[in-house]
Tab-separated table of C-alpha atoms and ligand atoms in Angstrom:
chain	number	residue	atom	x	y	z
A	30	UNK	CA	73.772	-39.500	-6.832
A	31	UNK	CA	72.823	-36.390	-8.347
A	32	UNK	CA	71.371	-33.407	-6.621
A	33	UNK	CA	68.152	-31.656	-6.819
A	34	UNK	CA	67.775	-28.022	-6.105
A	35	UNK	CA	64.138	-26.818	-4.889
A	36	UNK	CA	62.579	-24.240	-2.949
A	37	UNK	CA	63.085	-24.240	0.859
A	38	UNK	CA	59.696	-24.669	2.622
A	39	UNK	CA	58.738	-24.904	6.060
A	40	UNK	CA	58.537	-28.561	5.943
A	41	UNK	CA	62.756	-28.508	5.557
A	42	UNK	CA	63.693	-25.958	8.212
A	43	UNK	CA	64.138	-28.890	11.081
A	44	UNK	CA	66.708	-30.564	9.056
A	45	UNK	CA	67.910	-27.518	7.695
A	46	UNK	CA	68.779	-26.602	11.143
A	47	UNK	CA	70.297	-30.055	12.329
A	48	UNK	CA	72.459	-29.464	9.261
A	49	UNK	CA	73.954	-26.085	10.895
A	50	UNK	CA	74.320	-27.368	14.473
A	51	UNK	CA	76.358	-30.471	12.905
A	52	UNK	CA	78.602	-28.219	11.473
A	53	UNK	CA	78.925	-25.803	14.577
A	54	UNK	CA	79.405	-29.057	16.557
A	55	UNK	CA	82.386	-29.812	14.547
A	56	UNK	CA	83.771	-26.337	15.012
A	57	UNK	CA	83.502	-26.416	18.464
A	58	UNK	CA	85.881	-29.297	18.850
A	59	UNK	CA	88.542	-27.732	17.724
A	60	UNK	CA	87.175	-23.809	19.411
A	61	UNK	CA	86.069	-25.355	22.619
A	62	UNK	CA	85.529	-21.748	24.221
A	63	UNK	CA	82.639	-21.500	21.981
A	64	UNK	CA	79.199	-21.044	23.640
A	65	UNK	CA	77.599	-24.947	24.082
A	66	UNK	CA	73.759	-23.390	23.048
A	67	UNK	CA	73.981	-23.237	19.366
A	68	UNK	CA	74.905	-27.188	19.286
A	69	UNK	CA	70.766	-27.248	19.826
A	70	UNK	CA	68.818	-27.148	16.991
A	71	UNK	CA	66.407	-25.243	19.129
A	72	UNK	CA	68.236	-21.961	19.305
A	73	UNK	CA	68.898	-21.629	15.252
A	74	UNK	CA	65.426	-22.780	14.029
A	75	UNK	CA	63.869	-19.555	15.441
A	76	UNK	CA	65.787	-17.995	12.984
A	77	UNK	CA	65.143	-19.809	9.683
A	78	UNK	CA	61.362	-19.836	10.398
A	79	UNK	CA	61.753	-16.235	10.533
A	80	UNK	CA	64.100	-15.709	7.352
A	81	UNK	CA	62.145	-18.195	5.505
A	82	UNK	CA	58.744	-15.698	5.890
A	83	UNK	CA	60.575	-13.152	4.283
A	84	UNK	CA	63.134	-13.953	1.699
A	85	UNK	CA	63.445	-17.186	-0.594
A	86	UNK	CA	65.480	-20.198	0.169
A	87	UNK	CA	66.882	-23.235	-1.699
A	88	UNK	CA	67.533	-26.682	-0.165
A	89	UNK	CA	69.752	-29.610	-2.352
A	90	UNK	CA	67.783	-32.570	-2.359
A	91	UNK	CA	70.168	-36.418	-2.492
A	92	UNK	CA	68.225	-39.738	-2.298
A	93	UNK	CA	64.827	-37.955	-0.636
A	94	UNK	CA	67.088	-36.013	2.175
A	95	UNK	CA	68.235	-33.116	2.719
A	96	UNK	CA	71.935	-32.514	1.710
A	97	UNK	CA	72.067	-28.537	2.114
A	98	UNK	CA	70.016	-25.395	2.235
A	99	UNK	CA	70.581	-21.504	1.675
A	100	UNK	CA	69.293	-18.194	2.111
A	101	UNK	CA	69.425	-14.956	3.206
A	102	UNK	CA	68.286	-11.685	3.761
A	103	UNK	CA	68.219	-8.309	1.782
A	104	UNK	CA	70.387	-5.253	3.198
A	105	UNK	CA	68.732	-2.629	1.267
A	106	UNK	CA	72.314	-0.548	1.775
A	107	UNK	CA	75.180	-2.590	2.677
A	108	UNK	CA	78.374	-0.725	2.169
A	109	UNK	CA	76.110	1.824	-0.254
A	110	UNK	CA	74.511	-1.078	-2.603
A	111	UNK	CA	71.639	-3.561	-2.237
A	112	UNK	CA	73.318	-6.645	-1.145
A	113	UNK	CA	72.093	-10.353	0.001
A	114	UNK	CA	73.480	-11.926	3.291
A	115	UNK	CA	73.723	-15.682	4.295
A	116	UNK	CA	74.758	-15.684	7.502
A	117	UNK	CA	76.921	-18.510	9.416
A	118	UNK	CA	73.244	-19.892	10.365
A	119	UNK	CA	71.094	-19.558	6.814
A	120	UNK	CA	73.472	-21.707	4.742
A	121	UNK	CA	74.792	-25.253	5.613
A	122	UNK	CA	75.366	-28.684	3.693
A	123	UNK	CA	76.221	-32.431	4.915
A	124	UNK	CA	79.499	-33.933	4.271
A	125	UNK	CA	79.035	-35.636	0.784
A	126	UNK	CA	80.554	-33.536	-1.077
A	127	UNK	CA	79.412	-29.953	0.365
A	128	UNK	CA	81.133	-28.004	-2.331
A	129	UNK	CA	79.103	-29.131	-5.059
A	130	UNK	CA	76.350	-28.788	-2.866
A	131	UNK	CA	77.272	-25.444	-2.302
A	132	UNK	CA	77.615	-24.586	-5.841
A	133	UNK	CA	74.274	-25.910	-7.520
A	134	UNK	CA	72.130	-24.326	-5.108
A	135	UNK	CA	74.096	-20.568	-5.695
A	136	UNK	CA	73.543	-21.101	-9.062
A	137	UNK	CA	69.811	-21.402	-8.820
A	138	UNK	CA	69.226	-18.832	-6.109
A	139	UNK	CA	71.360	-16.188	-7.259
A	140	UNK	CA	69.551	-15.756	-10.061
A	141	UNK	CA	66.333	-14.633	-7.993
A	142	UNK	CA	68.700	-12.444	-5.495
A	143	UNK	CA	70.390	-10.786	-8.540
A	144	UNK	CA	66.325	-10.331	-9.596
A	145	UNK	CA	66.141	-8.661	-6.612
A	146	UNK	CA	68.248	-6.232	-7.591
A	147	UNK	CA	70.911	-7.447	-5.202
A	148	UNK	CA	74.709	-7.286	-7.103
A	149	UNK	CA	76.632	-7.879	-4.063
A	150	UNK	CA	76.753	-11.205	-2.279
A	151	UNK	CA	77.713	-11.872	1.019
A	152	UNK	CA	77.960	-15.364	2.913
A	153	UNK	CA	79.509	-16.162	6.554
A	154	UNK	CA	80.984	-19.707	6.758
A	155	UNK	CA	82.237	-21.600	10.016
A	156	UNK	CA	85.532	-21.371	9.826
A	157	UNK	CA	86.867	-25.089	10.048
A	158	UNK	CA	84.752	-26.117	6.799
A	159	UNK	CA	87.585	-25.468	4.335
A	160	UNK	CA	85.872	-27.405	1.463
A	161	UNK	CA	82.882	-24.889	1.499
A	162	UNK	CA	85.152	-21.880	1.625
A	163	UNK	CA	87.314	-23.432	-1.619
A	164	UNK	CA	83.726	-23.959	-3.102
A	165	UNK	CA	82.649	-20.103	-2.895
A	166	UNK	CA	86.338	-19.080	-3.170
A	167	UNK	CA	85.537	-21.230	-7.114
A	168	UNK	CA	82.163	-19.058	-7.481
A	169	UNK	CA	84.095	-15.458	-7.558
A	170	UNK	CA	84.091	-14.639	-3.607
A	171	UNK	CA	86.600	-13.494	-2.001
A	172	UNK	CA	87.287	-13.100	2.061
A	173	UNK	CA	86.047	-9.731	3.690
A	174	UNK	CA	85.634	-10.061	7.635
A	175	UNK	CA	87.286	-12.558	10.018
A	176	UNK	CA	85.272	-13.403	13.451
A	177	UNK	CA	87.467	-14.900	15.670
A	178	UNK	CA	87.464	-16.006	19.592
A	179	UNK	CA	89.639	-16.662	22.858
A	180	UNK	CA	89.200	-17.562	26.065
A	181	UNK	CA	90.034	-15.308	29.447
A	182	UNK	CA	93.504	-16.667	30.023
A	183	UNK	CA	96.312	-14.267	29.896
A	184	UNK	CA	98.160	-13.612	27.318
A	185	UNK	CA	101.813	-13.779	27.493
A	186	UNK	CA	104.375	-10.909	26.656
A	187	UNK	CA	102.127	-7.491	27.882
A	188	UNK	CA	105.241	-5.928	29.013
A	189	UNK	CA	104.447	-2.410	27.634
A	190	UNK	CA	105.384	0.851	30.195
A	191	UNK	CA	101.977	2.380	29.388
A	192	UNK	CA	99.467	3.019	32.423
A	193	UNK	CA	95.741	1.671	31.853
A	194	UNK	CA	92.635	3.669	32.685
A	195	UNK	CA	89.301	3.203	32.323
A	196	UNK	CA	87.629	6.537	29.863
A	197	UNK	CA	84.668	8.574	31.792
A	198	UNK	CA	82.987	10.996	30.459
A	199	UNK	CA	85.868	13.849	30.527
A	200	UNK	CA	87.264	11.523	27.648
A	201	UNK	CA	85.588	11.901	25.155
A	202	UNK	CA	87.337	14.352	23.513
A	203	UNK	CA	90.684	12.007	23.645
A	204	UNK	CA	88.217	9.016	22.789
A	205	UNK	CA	86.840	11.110	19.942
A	206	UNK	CA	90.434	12.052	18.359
A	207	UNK	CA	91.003	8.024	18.666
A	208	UNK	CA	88.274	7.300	16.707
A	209	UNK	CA	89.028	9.753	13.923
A	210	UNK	CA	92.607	8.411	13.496
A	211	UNK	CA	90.763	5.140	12.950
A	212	UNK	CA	88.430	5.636	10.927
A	213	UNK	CA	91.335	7.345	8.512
A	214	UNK	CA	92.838	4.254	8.834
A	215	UNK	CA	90.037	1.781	7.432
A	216	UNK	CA	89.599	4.244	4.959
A	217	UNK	CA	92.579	4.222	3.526
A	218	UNK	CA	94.677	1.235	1.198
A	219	UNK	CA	94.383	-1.561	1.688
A	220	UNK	CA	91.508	-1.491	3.775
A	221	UNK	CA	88.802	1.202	2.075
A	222	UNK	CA	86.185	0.901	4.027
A	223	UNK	CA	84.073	2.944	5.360
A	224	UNK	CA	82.145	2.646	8.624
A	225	UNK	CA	78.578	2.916	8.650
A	226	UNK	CA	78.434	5.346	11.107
A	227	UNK	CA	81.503	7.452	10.829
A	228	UNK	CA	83.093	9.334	12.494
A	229	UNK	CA	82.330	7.474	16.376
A	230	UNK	CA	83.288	5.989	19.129
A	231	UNK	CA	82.725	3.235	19.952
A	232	UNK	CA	81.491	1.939	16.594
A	233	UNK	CA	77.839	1.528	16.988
A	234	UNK	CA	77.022	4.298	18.800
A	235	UNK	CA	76.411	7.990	16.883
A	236	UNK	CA	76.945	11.672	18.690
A	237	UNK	CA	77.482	13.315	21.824
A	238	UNK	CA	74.576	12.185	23.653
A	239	UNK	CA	74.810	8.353	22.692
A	240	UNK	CA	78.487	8.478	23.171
A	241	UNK	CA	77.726	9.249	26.954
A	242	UNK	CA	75.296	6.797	27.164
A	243	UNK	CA	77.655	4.108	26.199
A	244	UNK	CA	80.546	5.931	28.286
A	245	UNK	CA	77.895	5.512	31.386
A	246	UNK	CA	76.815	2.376	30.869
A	247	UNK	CA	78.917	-0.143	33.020
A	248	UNK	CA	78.387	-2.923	31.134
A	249	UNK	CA	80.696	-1.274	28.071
A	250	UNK	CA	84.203	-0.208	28.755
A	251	UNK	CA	86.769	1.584	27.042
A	252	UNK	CA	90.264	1.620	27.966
A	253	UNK	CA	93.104	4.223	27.092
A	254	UNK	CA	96.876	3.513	27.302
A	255	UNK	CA	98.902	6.719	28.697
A	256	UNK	CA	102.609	6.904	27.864
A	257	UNK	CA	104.022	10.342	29.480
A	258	UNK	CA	100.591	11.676	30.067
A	259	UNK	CA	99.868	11.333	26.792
A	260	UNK	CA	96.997	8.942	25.387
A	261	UNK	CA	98.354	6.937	23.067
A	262	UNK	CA	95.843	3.734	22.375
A	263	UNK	CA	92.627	2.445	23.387
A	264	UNK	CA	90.585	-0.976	23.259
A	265	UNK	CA	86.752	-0.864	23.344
A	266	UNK	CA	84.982	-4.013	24.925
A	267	UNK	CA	81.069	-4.336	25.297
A	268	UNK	CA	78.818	-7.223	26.049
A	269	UNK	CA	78.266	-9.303	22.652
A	270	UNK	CA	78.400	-6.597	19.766
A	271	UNK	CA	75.479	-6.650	17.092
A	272	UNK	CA	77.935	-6.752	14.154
A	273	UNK	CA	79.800	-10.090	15.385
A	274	UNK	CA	78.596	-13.599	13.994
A	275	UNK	CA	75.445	-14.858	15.532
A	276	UNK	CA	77.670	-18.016	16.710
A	277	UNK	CA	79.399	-16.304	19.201
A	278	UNK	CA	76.351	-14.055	21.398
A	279	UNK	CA	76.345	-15.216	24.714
A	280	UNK	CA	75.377	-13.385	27.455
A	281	UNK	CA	79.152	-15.185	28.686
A	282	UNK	CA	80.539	-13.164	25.451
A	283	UNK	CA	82.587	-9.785	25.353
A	284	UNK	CA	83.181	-8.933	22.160
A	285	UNK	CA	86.062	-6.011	21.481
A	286	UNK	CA	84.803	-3.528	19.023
A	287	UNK	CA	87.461	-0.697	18.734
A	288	UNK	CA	91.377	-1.000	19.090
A	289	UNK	CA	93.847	1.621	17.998
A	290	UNK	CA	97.263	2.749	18.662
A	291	UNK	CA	98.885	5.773	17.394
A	292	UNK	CA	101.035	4.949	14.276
A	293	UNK	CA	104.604	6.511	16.675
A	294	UNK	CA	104.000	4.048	19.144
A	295	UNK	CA	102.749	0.650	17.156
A	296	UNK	CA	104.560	-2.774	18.251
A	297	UNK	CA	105.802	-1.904	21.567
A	298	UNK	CA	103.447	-3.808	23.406
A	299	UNK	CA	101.006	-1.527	24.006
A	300	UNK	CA	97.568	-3.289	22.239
A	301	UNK	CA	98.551	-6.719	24.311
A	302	UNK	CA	98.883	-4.572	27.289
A	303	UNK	CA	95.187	-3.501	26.857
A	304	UNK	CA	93.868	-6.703	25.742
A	305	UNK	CA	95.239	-8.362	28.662
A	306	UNK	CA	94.050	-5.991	30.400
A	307	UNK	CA	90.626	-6.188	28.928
A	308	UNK	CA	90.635	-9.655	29.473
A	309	UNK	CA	91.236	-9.941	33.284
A	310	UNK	CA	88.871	-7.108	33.275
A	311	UNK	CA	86.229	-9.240	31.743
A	312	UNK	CA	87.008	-12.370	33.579
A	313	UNK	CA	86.288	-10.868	37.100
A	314	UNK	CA	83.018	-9.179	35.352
A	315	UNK	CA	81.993	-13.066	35.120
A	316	UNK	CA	82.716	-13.787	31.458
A	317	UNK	CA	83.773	-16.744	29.401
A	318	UNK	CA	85.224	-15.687	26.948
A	319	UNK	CA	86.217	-13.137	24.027
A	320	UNK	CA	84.940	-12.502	20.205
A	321	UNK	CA	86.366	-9.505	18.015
A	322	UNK	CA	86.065	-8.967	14.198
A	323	UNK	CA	87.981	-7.706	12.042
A	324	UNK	CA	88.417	-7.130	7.958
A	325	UNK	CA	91.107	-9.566	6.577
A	326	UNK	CA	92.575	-6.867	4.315
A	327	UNK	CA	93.920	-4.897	7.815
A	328	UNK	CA	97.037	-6.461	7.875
A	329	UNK	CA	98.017	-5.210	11.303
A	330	UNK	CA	94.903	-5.897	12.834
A	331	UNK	CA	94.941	-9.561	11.017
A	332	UNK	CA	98.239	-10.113	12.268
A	333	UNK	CA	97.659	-8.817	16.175
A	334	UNK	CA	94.500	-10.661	16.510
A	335	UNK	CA	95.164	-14.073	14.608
A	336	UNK	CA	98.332	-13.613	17.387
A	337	UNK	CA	95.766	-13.959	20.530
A	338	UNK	CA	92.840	-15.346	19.034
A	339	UNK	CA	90.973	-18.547	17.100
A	340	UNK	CA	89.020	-17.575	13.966
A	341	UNK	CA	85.322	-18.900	14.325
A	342	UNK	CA	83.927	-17.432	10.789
A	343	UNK	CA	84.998	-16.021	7.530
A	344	UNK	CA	82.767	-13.816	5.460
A	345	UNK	CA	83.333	-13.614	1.760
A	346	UNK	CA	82.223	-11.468	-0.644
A	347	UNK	CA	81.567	-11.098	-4.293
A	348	UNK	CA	80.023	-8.138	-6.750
A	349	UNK	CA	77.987	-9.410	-9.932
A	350	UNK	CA	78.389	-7.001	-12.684
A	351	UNK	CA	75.251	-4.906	-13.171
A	352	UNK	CA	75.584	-4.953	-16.763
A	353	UNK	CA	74.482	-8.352	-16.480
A	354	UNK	CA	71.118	-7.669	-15.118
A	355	UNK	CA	68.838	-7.980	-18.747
A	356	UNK	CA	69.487	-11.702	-18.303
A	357	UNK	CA	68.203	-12.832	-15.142
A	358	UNK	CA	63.700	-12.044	-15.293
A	359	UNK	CA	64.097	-14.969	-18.252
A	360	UNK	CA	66.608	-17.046	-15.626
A	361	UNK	CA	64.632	-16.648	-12.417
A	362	UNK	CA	61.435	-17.354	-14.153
A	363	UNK	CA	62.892	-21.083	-15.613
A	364	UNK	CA	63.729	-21.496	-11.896
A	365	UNK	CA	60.567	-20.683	-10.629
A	366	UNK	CA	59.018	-22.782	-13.534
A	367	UNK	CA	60.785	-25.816	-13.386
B	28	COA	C1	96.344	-3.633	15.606
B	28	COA	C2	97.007	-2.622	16.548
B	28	COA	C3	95.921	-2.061	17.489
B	28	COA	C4	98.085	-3.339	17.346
B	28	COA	O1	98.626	-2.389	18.243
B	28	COA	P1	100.143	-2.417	18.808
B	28	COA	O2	100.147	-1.569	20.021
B	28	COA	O3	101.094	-2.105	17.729
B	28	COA	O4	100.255	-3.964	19.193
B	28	COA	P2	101.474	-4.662	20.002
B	28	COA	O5	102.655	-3.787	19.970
B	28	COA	O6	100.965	-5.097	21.318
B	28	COA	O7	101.708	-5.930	19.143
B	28	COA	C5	102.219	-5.737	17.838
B	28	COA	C6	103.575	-6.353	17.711
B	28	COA	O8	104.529	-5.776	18.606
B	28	COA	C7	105.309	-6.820	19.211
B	28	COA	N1	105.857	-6.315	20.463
B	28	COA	C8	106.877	-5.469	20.495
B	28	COA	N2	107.182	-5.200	21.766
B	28	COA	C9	106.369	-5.861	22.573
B	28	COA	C10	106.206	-5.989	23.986
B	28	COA	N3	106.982	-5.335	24.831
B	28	COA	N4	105.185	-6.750	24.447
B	28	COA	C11	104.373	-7.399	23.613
B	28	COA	N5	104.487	-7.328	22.276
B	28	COA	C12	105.467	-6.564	21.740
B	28	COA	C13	104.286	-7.925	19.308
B	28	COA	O9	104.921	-9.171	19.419
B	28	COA	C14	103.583	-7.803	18.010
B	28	COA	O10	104.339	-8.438	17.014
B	28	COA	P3	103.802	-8.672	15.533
B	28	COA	O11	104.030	-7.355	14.816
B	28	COA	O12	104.641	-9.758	15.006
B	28	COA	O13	102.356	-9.008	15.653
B	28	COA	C15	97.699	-1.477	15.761
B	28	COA	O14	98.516	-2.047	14.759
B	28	COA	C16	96.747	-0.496	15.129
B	28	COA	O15	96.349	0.476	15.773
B	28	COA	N6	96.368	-0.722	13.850
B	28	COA	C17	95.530	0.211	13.147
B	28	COA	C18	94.094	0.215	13.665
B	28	COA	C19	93.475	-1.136	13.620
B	28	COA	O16	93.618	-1.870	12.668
B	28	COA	N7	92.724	-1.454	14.687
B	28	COA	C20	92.046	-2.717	14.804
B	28	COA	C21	90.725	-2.625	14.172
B	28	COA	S1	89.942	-4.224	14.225
């Protein structure tokens, strides 16, 4: 039965947000140590009522109902260019064939976002719905950033000779040189990216003064591996970060947001040391479980955390070519028309 594409209005956000809590459902059978909340419609329709006040929306109509919807918002300077983002909770479709779903309705709202101005594209998908990914991976995107989960148990083979200690403030200067060494790192092939708010540590958090805050603040931790007196890696933990996936913020959440070893002393144990570490530290703070993100072009990040942990979203990417742009006022204008 064939699809039609229209507007999202108010009147479709209920079903538009059963649609997203039937796919995290299905995700969470085979991630159980995901949080139970978001399996209730209540906590993600909040969201759309809010998104669908400020930027526009599609929903795929089959037989009267409602067969998907997307949307998302405008980051006026996402990695430097106006960009549109569908997160895990703007964009879902039912099981008859999703990936066709998927497809009609990109094709009739990216002509408004690319209207907008916005060349770059960016959509987070649950991670177990591998007919939508193959659907987008068909409309030019490619994979960017991998959220992934675990629960508290330990992990097995943290054998490292490294002693563990928690950084105060009289680290910062250790913490600092850290952080530099990482940043060169994302910068550099394959990765080339560029943090928003380089150079820092942790990640979120910019100069001297905030840096303290975050070193003070009990809830955050960040711990630093000695080997002969010498630091020689670190793993940052705080409560739920801000750039994970909305599907995995839980007050029962710690998400890790910085890990680095020095180059000299990579795969000798020393990262599982700390993460075990991190994670008995976590368990007797009182938490569930364990999110961290990561880019999938940092292949020894990919490789250490796909090791201890269950991806939970993938976030793909794709650039339109701005040369394009004298086509779309007539496109967006049949769209709006019709
Ligand atoms: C990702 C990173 C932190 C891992 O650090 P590491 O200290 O090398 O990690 P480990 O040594 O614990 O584990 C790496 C490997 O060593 C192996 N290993 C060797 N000796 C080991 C031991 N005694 N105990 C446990 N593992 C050991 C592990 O099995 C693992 O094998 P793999 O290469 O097949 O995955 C490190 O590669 C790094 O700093 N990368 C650059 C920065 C970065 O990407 N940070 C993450 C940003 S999200």
């Amino acid at each position: 039965m064939s699809l039609k594409i229209v507007l999202l209005q108010n009147k479709h956000l209920e079903d538009a947000a059963a649609l997203v809590t039937t796919g995290y459902r299905a995700l969470r059978e085979r991630v159980p140590s995901l949080p139970s909340r978001y399996e209730d419609a209540s906590s993600i329709l909040p969201l759309l009522r809010d998104l669908a006040g400020q930027a526009p929306g599609v929903v795929a109509m089959r037989d009267g109902r409602l067969a998907g919807f997307l949307s998302g918002m405008v980051l006026p300077d996402f990695r430097g260019k106006r960009s549109v983002y569908s997160p895990e909770w703007a964009n879902a479709v039912d099981r008859e064939d999703g990936g066709e779903t998927y497809r009609e309705m990109y094709a009739h709202l990216s002509a408004r976002w690319v209207a907008d101005g916005c060349f770059t594209h960016v959509i987070t998908l649950l991670a177990q719905d591998h007919d939508a990914i193959d659907a987008w991976y068909w409309l030019g995107f490619g994979l960017t950033t991998v959220d992934a989960i675990r629960d508290l148990t330990p992990v097995q083979g943290s054998t490292a000779d490294v002693v563990i200690r928690r950084a105060g403030l009289e680290d910062i200067e250790q913490a600092m040189a850290l952080s530099q060494a990482l940043q060169r790192y994302l910068v550099a092939a394959p990765i080339f990216v560029i943090e928003e708010h380089a150079p820092l540590f942790p990640l979120n958090v910019e100069g001297d003064e905030g840096r303290e805050q975050w070193l003070a603040n009990s809830a955050n931790a960040l711990w630093l591996a000695y080997r002969d007196g010498e630091v020689v890696a670190c793993m940052g933990l705080e409560p739920s970060s801000p750039e994970a996936c909305y599907i995995i913020r839980d007050e029962k959440t710690i998400s890790i947001t910085s890990a680095f070893t020095r180059e000299s002393q990579r795969s000798k144990g020393i990262a599982t040391a700390l993460l075990n570490h991190s994670l008995n530290w976590a368990r007797s703070a009182g938490y569930d479980r364990c999110a961290v993100d990561f880019e999938s072009q940092n292949i020894s990040a990919t490789r250490f955390w796909l090791k201890h942990f269950q991806p939970v979203c993938f976030s793909l990417i794709r650039h339109v070519d701005e040369r394009t742009a004298w086509v779309h006022e007539e496109q967006t204008r049949r769209f709006v028309d019709s």
